[in-house]
Amino acid sequence: MQQREVSVFWTFFVLLALQFLFGGAHAILRIPAPLPDLYEASITELQDGLNQGHFTSVDLVKAYFSRIEEVNLQGPTLRAVIELNPSALKQAAELDIERQTLGPRGPLHGIPILLKDNIATHVSDGMNTTAGSFALLGSVPPRDATVVAKLRAAGAISLGKANLCEWAHSRGNLPSGFSGRGGQSTSPYFPLADPLGSSSGSGIASAIGLATATLGTETDGSIILPSSRQNLVGIKPTVGLTSRAGVIPISENQDTVGPMTRSVADAAIILTIIAGRDPLDNHTLASPARVPDFTKALKKDALKGVRLGVPRRFLSGDPNIDKAFDASLVTLKELGAIIVDPAEFPDADELLASRNETVVLKADLKFDVQKYIAGLLEVPTGVKTLTDLIAFNIAHASEELVPPYWTSQSQFIAAENSTRDAAYFAALAADHDLGRARGIDATLAIFNLDAIILPADGFTSTPAAIAGYPIITVPLGFQPDNVKATSPRPTISNAPGLPFGLSFLGTAFSEFKLVGYAFAYEQATHTRLKRSAFPAAIPKTQLTDVMKEVRFVGPHSEGLLVLPMA
Ligand SMILES: *[C@@H]1O[C@H](CO)[C@@H](O)[C@H](O)[C@H]1NC(C)=O
Ligand SMILES: *[C@@H]1O[C@H](CO)[C@@H](O)[C@H](O)[C@H]1NC(C)=O
Ligand SMILES: *[C@@H]1O[C@H](CO)[C@@H](O)[C@H](O)[C@H]1NC(C)=O
Ligand SMILES: *[C@@H]1O[C@H](CO)[C@@H](O)[C@H](O)[C@H]1NC(C)=O
């Protein structure tokens, strides 16, 4: 046992004895405090409740497990979650004892977080890390992904693994939200609606409170789009702000890990903890030596005097989304922002025509996936390369290449023989030039902007993707009730009530500013609260349902020790 664990152990028993000796006679029945509704509960609200002894992390894990059970494979069968962490309850119990004895480690102590299934967890947890593919089932990563190690050190509990577009949408031309292991996930905002992707399960789970928060990953749109579709806040950090070590990759040049949450404040708390330099991912060496405390950016007046540019050519093309976006400009002005409209990218034509990203991602996928697999301690299926994965999928077609919708592995096939040749390096240089110098940075400079704003569903993710620059998305609106639901193929692409988001884009490592702008807008609008998931997709289990014992606390130990009445 570690030093801290030993002392936690003994302190707990001493306190327990004291409680029985002196506490019993004075035990008072607490008037039950109203417990947070897990559909919406924030990290801070849950942390307060945990600290005051109103409920425990064990209660939280039990409640989330039960909520997942209600909607994942039963009822609306949203298929948001692939695996539960078999160690979560044990970890929660240990963290509860530690809280009672030594106090909380910080804002994430005992808070359950769900991880996209391409983010590795140490084998001792008992979970798989597979990017949704049977090809990596039973594979053993050498360690936690760095972001998971940071969450663990902060006292967070990995609740399980979220479904995703298999291989983060790099296998083929597949409906969003499908993986061989997880099946076809769907949005909780309309039956059978496309959840968008690739962090589909993370989006669904966060939206309806299957966990306090989730992590997603983005290469081009994979955090921002499912956050937009699921009425969430999503942060796609600058490449290098959060480590990708232990994350099943598409591209070391574009991949990034970020939070998907119900509020900007929750996203800021998580980003502060998962960000930072990591010797295992040398792209992080470009990030600032000290990670800012992003919660310090949460100021309601953060938009005062801020110049925001509107690159109209990149709007979504969906009339309802673009109309809501135009209406948001009025709100932003009321909040003190100066709107520069239009503020077109000087290289918009080239950006829209460029296929450089495809050239880069093809080669990166081949080499980076191979490198990830080579770093695993065990791979029971024996796959090593994209060529092996293609053969594996053919050999396991009934699980992986499922007709009628899910048979494609065209991207694997297209990437199988790619090389990092001169054309690749030219495409990578062109991407940086198009996305950074002549793209986002030029637009910011020409119009003297602090940030760029767009609907999340426009051409929004691509300039930031090829630049490796940040985006934050907040809820903007919902498809109106008179929209006609499209027919399922296999998911519905548009329907009444489907949410969409507003994105703020900036230069490298400008997350602190962007978090502030997003917070100011969120606090003025609270769009998320204006519409809920469809009734069957709202889990019913709440903390009270899993807290069987009535809790009593001694008058002198309030907040320190909470005992079930014998
Ligand atoms: C992980 O995969 C192994 C098979 O390799 C399986 O036995 C185990 O149950 C899986 N874990 C979970 C939680 O599904
Ligand atoms: C990153 O690390 C690799 C080896 O792990 C090394 O070959 C490469 O030069 C490093 N790149 C940078 C930019 O430091
Ligand atoms: C890459 O971008 C450059 C600059 O716009 C362009 O000239 C070139 O045609 C692009 N290449 C591809 C493959 O799209
Ligand atoms: C890749 O190369 C292998 C070996 O030369 C070949 O069998 C395969 O058909 C090639 N794949 C594609 C998509 O061209």
PDB file of N, CA, C and O and ligand atoms in Angstrom, residues 279 281-283 285 371, ligand 2:
ATOM      1  N   PRO A 279       6.035  14.059 -21.992  1.00  0.00           N
ATOM      2  CA  PRO A 279       7.188  13.522 -22.733  1.00  0.00           C
ATOM      3  C   PRO A 279       6.789  12.422 -23.725  1.00  0.00           C
ATOM      4  O   PRO A 279       7.517  12.173 -24.686  1.00  0.00           O
ATOM      5  N   ASP A 281       4.281  12.545 -25.762  1.00  0.00           N
ATOM      6  CA  ASP A 281       3.676  13.139 -26.970  1.00  0.00           C
ATOM      7  C   ASP A 281       4.382  14.470 -27.207  1.00  0.00           C
ATOM      8  O   ASP A 281       4.015  15.487 -26.627  1.00  0.00           O
ATOM      9  N   ASN A 282       5.388  14.443 -28.076  1.00  0.00           N
ATOM     10  CA  ASN A 282       6.209  15.648 -28.154  1.00  0.00           C
ATOM     11  C   ASN A 282       5.552  16.821 -28.884  1.00  0.00           C
ATOM     12  O   ASN A 282       6.084  17.913 -28.852  1.00  0.00           O
ATOM     13  N   HIS A 283       4.358  16.621 -29.456  1.00  0.00           N
ATOM     14  CA  HIS A 283       3.615  17.790 -29.928  1.00  0.00           C
ATOM     15  C   HIS A 283       3.204  18.695 -28.756  1.00  0.00           C
ATOM     16  O   HIS A 283       2.948  19.875 -28.946  1.00  0.00           O
ATOM     17  N   LEU A 285       5.066  19.642 -26.474  1.00  0.00           N
ATOM     18  CA  LEU A 285       6.174  20.513 -26.061  1.00  0.00           C
ATOM     19  C   LEU A 285       6.001  21.934 -26.598  1.00  0.00           C
ATOM     20  O   LEU A 285       6.620  22.872 -26.090  1.00  0.00           O
ATOM     21  N   LYS A 371       1.874   2.303 -35.387  1.00  0.00           N
ATOM     22  CA  LYS A 371       2.721   2.652 -34.237  1.00  0.00           C
ATOM     23  C   LYS A 371       1.985   2.405 -32.918  1.00  0.00           C
ATOM     24  O   LYS A 371       2.564   1.883 -31.953  1.00  0.00           O
TER      25      LYS A 371
HETATM   26  C1  LIG B   2       9.471  13.445 -31.166  1.00  0.00           C
HETATM   27  O1  LIG B   2       9.961  12.235 -30.640  1.00  0.00           O
HETATM   28  C2  LIG B   2      10.546  11.383 -31.569  1.00  0.00           C
HETATM   29  C3  LIG B   2      10.978  10.116 -30.875  1.00  0.00           C
HETATM   30  O2  LIG B   2      10.097   9.750 -29.877  1.00  0.00           O
HETATM   31  C4  LIG B   2      11.717  12.055 -32.237  1.00  0.00           C
HETATM   32  O3  LIG B   2      12.227  11.211 -33.215  1.00  0.00           O
HETATM   33  C5  LIG B   2      11.255  13.362 -32.851  1.00  0.00           C
HETATM   34  O4  LIG B   2      12.348  14.067 -33.352  1.00  0.00           O
HETATM   35  C6  LIG B   2      10.563  14.237 -31.817  1.00  0.00           C
HETATM   36  N1  LIG B   2      10.013  15.404 -32.460  1.00  0.00           N
HETATM   37  C7  LIG B   2      10.096  16.615 -31.923  1.00  0.00           C
HETATM   38  C8  LIG B   2       9.435  17.700 -32.677  1.00  0.00           C
HETATM   39  O5  LIG B   2      10.667  16.831 -30.871  1.00  0.00           O
END
